[in-house]
XYZ file of C-alpha atoms in Angstrom:
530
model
C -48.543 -7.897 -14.040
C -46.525 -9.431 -10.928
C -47.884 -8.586 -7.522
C -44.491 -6.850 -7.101
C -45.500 -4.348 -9.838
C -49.301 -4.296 -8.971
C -47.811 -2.756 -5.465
C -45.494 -0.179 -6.636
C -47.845 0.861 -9.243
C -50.480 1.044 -6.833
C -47.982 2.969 -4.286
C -46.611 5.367 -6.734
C -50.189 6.217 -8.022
C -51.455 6.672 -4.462
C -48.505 8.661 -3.439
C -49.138 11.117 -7.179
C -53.138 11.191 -6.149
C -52.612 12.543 -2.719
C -50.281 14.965 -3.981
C -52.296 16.320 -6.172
C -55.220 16.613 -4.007
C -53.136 18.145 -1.439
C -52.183 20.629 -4.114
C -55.682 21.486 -4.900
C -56.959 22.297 -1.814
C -54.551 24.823 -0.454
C -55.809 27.408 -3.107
C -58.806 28.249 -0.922
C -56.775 29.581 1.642
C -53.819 31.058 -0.594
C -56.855 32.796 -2.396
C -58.151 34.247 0.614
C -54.895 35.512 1.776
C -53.786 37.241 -1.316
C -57.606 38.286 -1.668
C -57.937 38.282 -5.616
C -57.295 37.328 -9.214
C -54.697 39.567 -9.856
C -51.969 38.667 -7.280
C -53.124 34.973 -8.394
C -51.758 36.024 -11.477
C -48.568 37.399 -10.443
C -48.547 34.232 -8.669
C -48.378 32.256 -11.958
C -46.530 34.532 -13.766
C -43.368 32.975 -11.793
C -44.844 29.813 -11.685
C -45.018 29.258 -15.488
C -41.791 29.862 -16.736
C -40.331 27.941 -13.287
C -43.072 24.568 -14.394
C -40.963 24.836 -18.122
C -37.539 25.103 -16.819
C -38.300 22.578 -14.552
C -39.439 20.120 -17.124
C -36.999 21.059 -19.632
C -34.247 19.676 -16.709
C -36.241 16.762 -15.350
C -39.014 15.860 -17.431
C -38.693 12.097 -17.994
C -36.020 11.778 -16.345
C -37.423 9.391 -13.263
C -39.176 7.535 -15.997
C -35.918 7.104 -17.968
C -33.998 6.560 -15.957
C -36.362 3.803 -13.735
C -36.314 2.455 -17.864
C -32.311 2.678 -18.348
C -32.032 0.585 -14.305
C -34.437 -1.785 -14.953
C -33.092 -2.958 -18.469
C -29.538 -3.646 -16.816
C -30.605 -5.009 -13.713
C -32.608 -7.770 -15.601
C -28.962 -8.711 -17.295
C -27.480 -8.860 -14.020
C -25.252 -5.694 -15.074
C -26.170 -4.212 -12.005
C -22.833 -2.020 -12.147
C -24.534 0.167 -15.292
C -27.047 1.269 -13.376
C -24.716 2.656 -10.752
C -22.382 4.224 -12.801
C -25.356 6.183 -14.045
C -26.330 7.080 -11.291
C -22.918 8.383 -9.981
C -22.598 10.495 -13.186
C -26.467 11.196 -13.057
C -25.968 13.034 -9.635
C -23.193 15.001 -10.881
C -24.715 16.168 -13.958
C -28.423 16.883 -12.911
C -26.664 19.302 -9.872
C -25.122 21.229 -13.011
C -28.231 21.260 -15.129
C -29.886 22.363 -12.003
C -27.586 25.100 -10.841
C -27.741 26.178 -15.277
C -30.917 26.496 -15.329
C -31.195 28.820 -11.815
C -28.636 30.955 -12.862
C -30.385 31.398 -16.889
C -34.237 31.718 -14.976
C -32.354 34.328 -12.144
C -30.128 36.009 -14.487
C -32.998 36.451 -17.574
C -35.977 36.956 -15.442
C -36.341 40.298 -16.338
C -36.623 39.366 -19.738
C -39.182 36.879 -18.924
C -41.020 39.170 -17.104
C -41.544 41.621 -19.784
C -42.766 38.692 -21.980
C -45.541 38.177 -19.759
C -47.070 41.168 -19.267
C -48.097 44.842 -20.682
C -46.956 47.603 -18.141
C -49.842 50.271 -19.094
C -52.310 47.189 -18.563
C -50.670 45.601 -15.615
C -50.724 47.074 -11.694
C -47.205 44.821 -11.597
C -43.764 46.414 -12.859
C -41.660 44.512 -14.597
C -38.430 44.328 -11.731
C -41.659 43.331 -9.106
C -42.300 40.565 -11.986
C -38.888 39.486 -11.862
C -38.864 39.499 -8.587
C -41.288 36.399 -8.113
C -39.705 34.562 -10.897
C -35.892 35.173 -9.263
C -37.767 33.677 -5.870
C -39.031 30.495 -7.429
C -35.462 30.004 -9.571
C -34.018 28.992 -7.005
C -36.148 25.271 -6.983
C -34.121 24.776 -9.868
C -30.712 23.822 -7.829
C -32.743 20.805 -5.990
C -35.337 19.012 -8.550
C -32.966 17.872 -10.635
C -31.180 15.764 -8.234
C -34.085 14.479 -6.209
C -35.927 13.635 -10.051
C -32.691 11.623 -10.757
C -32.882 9.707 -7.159
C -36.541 9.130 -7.647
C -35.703 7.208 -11.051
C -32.930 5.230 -9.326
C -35.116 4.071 -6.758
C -37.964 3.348 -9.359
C -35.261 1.462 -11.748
C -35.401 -1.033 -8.477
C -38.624 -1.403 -8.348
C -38.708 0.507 -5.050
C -41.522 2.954 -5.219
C -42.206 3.497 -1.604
C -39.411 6.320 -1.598
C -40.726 8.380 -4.753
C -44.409 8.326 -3.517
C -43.565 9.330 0.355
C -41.307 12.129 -0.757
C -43.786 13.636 -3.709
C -46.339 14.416 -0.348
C -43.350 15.491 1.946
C -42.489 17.618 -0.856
C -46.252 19.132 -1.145
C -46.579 19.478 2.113
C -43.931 21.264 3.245
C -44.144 23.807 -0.072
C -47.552 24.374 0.489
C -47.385 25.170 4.721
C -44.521 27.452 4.138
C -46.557 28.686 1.119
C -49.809 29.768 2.744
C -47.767 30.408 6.271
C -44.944 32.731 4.511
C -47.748 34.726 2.484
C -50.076 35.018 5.704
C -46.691 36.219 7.656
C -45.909 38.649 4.956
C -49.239 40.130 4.159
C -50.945 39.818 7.493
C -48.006 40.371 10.384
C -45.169 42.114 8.862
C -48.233 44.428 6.697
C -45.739 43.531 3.839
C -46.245 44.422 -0.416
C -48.196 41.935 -2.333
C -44.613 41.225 -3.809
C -43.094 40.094 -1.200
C -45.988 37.841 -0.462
C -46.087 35.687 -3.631
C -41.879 35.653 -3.908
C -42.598 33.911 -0.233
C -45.348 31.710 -1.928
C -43.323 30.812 -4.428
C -39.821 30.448 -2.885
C -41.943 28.073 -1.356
C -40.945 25.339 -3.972
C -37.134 25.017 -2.916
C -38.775 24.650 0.471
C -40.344 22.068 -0.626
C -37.570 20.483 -3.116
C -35.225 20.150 -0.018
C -37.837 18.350 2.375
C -37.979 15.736 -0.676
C -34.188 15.710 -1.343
C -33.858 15.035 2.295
C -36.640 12.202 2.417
C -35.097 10.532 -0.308
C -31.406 10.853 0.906
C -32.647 9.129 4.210
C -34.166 6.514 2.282
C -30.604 6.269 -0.132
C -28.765 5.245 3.115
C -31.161 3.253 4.468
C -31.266 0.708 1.075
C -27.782 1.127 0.138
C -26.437 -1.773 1.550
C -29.073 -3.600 -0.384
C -27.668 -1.946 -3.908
C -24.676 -2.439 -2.710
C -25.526 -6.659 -2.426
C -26.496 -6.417 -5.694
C -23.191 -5.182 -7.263
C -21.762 -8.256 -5.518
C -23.995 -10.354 -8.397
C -22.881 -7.980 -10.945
C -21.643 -10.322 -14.531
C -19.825 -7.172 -15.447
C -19.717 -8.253 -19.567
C -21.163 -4.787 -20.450
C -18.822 -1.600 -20.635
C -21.101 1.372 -22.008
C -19.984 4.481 -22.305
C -21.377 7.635 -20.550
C -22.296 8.941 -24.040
C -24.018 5.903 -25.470
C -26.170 5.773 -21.370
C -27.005 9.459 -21.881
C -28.031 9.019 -25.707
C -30.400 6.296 -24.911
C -31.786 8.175 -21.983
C -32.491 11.308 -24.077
C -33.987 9.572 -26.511
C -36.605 7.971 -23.938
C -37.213 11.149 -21.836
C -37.438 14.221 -24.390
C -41.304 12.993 -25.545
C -41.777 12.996 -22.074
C -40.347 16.479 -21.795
C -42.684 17.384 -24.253
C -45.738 16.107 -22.640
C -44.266 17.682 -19.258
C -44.823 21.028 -20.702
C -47.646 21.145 -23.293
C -49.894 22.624 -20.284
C -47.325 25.127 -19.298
C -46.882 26.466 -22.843
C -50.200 26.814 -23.859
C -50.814 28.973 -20.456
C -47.517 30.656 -21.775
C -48.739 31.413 -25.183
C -52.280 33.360 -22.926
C -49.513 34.930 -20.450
C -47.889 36.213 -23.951
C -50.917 37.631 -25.209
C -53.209 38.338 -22.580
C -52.148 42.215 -22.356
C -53.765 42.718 -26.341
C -57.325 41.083 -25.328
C -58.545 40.377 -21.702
C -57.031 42.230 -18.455
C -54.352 40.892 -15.759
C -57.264 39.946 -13.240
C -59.131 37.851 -16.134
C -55.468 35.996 -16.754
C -55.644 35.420 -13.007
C -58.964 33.601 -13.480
C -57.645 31.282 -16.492
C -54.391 30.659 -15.604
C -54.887 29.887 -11.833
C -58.169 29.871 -10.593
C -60.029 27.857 -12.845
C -57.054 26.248 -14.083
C -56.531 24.529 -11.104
C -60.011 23.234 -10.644
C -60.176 21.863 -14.350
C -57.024 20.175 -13.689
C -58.505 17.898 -11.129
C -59.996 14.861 -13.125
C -56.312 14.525 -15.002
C -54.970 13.117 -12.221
C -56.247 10.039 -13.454
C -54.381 10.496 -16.923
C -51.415 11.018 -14.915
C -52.145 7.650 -12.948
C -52.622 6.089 -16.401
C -49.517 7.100 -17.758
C -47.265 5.998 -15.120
C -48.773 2.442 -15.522
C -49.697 2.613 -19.568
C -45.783 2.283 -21.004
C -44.620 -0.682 -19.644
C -47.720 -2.632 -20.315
C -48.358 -1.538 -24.417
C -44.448 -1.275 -24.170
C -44.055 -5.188 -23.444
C -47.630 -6.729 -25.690
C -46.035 -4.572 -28.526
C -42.483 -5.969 -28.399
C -43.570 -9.520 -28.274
C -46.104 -8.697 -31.252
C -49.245 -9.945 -28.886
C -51.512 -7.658 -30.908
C -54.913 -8.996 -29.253
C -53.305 -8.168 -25.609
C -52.333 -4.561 -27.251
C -55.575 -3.948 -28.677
C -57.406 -5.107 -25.254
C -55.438 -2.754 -23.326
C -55.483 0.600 -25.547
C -59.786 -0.804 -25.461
C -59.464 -0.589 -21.354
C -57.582 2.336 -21.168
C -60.004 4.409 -23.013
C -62.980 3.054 -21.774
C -62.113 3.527 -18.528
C -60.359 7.165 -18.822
C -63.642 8.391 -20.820
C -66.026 6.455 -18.135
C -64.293 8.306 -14.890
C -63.083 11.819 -16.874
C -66.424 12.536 -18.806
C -68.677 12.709 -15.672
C -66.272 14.716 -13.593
C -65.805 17.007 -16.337
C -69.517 17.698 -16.704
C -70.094 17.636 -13.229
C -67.765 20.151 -12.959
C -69.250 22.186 -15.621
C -73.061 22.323 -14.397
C -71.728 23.046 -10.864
C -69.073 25.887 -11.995
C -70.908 28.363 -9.647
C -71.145 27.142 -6.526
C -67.673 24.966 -7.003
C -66.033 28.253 -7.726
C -67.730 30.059 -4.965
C -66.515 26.940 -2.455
C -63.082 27.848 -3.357
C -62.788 31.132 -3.951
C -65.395 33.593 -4.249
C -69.116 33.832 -5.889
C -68.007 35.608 -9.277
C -70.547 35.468 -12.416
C -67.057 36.035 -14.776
C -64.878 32.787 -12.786
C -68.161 30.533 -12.998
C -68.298 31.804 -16.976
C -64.887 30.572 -17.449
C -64.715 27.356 -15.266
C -68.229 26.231 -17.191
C -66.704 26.577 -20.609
C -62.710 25.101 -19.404
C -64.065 22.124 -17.582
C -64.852 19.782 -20.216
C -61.550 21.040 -21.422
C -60.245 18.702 -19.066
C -61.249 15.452 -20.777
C -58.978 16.498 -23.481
C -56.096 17.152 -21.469
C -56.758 13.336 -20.052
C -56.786 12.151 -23.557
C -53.605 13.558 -24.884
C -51.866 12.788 -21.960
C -52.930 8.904 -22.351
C -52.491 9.006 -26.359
C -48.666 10.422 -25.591
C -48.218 7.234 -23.340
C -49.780 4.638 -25.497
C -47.555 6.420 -28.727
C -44.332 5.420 -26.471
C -45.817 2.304 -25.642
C -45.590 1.167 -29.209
C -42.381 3.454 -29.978
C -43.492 6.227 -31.872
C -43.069 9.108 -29.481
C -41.497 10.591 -32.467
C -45.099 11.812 -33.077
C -45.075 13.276 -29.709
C -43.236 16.082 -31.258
C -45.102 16.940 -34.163
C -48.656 16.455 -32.764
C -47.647 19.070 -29.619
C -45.732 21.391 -32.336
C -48.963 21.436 -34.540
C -51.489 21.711 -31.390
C -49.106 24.929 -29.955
C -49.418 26.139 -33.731
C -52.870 26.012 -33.755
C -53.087 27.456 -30.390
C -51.028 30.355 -31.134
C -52.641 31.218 -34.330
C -55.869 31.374 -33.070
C -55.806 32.746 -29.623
C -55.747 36.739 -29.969
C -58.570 36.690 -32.906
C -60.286 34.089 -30.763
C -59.782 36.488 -27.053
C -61.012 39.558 -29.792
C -64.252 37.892 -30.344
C -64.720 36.063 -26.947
C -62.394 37.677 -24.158
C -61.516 35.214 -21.742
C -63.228 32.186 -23.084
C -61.489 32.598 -26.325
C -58.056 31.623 -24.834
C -60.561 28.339 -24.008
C -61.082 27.645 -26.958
C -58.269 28.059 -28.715
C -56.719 25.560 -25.998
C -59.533 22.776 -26.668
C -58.932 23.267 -30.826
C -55.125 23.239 -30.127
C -55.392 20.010 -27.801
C -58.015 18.196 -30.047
C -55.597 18.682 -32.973
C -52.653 17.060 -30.944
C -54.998 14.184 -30.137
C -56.137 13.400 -33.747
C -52.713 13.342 -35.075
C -51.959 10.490 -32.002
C -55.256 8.506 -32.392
C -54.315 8.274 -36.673
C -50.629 7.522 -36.109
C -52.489 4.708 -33.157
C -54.764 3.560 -35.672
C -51.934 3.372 -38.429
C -48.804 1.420 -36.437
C -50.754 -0.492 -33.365
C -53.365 -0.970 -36.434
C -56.106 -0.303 -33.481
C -59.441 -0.525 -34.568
C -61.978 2.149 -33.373
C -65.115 0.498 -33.557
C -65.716 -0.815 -30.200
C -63.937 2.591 -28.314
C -66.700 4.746 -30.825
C -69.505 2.378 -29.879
C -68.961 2.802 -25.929
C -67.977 6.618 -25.928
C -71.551 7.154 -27.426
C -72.931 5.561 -24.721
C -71.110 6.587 -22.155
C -71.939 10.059 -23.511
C -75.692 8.896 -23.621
C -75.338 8.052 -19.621
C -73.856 11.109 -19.324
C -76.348 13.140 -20.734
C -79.101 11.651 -17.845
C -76.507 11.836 -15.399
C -76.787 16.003 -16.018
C -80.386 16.106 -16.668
C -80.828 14.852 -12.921
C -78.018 17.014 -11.516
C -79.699 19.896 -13.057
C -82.943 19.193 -12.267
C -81.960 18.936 -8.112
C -79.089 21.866 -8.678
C -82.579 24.046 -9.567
C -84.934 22.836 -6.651
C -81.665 23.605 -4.553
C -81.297 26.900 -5.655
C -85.171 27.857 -4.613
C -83.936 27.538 -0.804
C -80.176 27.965 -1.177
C -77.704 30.432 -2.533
C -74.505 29.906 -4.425
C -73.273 33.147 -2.665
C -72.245 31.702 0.742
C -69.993 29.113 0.974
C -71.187 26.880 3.002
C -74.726 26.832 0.758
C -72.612 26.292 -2.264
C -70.467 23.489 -0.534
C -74.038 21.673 0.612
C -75.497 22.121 -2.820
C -71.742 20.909 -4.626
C -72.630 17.588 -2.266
C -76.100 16.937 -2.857
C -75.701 17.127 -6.640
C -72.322 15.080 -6.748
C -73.393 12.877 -4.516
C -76.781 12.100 -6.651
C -74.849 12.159 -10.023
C -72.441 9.796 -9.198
C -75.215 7.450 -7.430
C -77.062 7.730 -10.741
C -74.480 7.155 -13.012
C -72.881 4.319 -10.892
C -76.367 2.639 -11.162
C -76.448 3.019 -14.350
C -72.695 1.654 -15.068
C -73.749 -1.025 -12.890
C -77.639 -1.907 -14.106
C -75.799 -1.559 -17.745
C -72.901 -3.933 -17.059
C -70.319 -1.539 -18.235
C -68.790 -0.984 -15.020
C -68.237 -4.963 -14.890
C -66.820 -5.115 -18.484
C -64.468 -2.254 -17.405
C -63.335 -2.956 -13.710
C -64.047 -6.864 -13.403
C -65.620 -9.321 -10.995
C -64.647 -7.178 -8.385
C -67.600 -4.858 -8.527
C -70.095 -8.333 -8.215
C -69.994 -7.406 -4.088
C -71.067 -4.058 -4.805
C -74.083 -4.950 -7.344
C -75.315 -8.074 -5.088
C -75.372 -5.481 -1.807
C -77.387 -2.601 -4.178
C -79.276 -5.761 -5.396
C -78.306 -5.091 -8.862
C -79.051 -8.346 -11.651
């Protein structure tokens, strides 16, 4: 890669990273505002259906259109680019404003999709309510995930990175500071509170719009330059720009919402099986903890497709094979531990962030290692349009949600909450086999070293928890995992002495070398490690 793409990768990552961590942390104190699992349900019953609607409109569209920019510009038909961009703005502001007035207008419908009245302390118009207050995102993302490709398409990622943490920023202050206002000064309903927490997301969507319109008129004159270079031998026509760009983005539409549909499919049949509060647990609570070690899928993915995209074009199968090898390696070597650290330290973790509950520690143990298989589908989706067969995209997800949706109420029936758990992991390991055969068949990857190291990272794994739980126990003779602050020391000392003995062990093993490169020689010759 050139240094120039090294740096926005690295920027763009960074900027996605931070994000997400910002939007991990804020839960502790949303949690203890809205004091419970069930308004953390109501919560995501708005959220949901807004996280679909929202991908449906933008999904892929920063990554197409980055795609569509960069293609022209390297022809010197810098005009192309523009021209989409002038008809992007216009129609993304009337997909937006389409989308806000079907979520707004139907959101009663929605809201009796999601939930039982007899079972739920939530009416159906208080429901609607919370989804009406997060429609109204809709009008903004659009636009601002059409002006992130455009910068992108450049090569400019600066602008896309500093505007994703504005964006999280802003949405979650007004978040916590509009349900604390609510709730705590104006001794408002729990209602009111989470259509403030989330009406928080067009907060946030103008902050970004606004970051990214600054940075717009600060570059243009350098767009502008290029236009003067423009060869101006290709006329395309709008429908041929937007047929290409669909074509790119909808597997990445897919992949958008795969998570949000599968926690649709629970919100859709919670009501028969496990209560409201339980929902509140899955869908939020632990959900949002589990999600934590995919943020290096989603790191992956951003880099992945242009990378397999170009070794598989120029038919440089030994370069293709070495970098599907990498990705794995590395995903599995970073995602596995986390997972499994996760899992062994559900109690006090969930304590730390919300409150010491035997039923949310149940349900984060069994959902963490979950987790590795969201980071593997979300890789496999990125390698398939790396070699041009996101066509499978569509029929692993549709035959994943199948599986998911045939087995989830008999599943909640014979294990309540953890059911919905496992019907996810069987739904998301069928997704990934389909991808990893249709891999194997057109990239003809061979298996044999990726098999040979997951066994033994699994192996390092398995010592890794066998010291975690042996210090988690002496811990627990002194400490408790029901104060906070215990749990948060004990979370430290066992992470901290994990990841020192499974570092070693990458190191002592050469693995970590074989995987990350030279780089780590200054780390092993200060650790004195042969």
């Amino acid at each position: 890669m050139s240094s120039k793409l090294i740096r926005g990768t690295f920027i763009l990552t960074l900027g996605t990273i931070i994000s997400k961590i910002i939007g991990l942390f804020y839960v502790i104190p949303f949690y203890a505002i809205i004091g419970g699992s069930e308004p953390a349900a109501l919560y995501q019953f708005g959220y949901v259906p807004y996280t679909i609607f929202i991908s449906i409109a933008t999904a892929g569209v920063p990554l197409a259109v980055s795609k569509y920019i960069a293609k022209y510009n390297a022809l010197e038909e810098y005009a192309v680019g523009r021209k989409l961009f002038k008809s992007g703005i216009l129609l993304m502001l009337i997909t937006g404003i389409l989308s806000f007035l079907i979520m707004y207008i139907f959101a009663p419908f929605f809201a009796e999709m999601s939930m039982n009245k007899a079972d739920s302390p939530y009416t159906i118009a208080e429901v609607a309510t919370v989804i009406r207050a997060v429609s109204f995102a809709l009008i903004i993302i659009p636009v601002m995930s059409l002006l992130r490709g455009y910068f992108q398409g450049h090569q400019s990622m600066g602008p896309s990175a500093v505007s994703q943490v504005i964006e999280q920023i802003i949405r979650i202050v007004f978040l916590l500071f509009g349900a604390f206002f609510v709730l705590k000064i104006l001794k408002g309903s729990m209602v009111s509170a989470i259509s403030a927490a989330t009406f928080a997301a067009f907060i946030g969507g103008i902050a970004s719009l606004i970051t990214l319109l600054w940075y717009w008129r600060k570059r243009k004159h350098h767009f502008d330059e290029l236009l003067e270079h423009d060869k101006g031998k290709m006329q395309i026509s709008l429908i041929s720009m937007y047929k290409e760009i669909f074509v790119y983005a909808f597997p990445f539409i897919l992949v958008g919402i795969a998570n949000s549909l599968y926690q649709g499919i629970d919100q859709l049949t919670y009501s028969r099986a496990i209560s409201l509060e339980h929902l509140g647990v899955l869908n939020f609570s632990t959900h949002k903890l589990v999600i934590i070690p995919v943020s290096l899928a989603t790191a992956f993915s951003l880099t992945l497709v242009p990378l397999i995209t170009e070794s598989y074009a120029v038919g440089n199968r030994h370069t293709l094979v070495r970098q599907v090898d990498q990705t794995f390696q590395v995903l599995l070597f970073i995602t596995v531990p986390a997972a499994i650290g996760l899992s062994l330290l559900a109690e006090p973790i969930y304590t730390v962030f919300y409150e010491h509950s035997k039923f949310g520690t149940d349900v984060l143990a069994t959902y963490a290692p979950v987790a590795i298989l969201f980071a593997l589908f979300s890789v496999t989706a990125a390698i398939l349009q790396g070699i041009n067969e996101q066509r499978f995209t569509v029929l692993s997800l549709l035959v994943g949600l199948l599986v998911k949706l045939s087995l989830n109420i008999p599943l909640m029936k014979l294990y309540e909450t953890e059911g919905a758990v496992y019907a996810t992991a069987l739904g998301y390991t069928a997704t990934i086999l389909i991808n990893l055969i249709v891999i194997k068949i057109f990239a003809k990857y061979p298996f044999k070293i990726i098999i040979r190291r997951t066994i033994f990272i699994l192996l390092m794994n398995g010592v890794m928890a066998v010291v975690v739980l042996l210090v988690y126990k002496l811990l627990t003779l002194f400490l408790t995992t029901d104060s906070k602050i215990q749990s948060l020391i004990i979370v430290i000392i066992c992470g901290g002495i994990g990841a020192v003995v499974y570092g070693y062990m990458g190191l002592r093993s050469k693995l970590a070398d074989k995987l990350f490169g030279d780089r780590l020689q200054r780390i092993k010759s200060k650790l004195h490690i042969s």
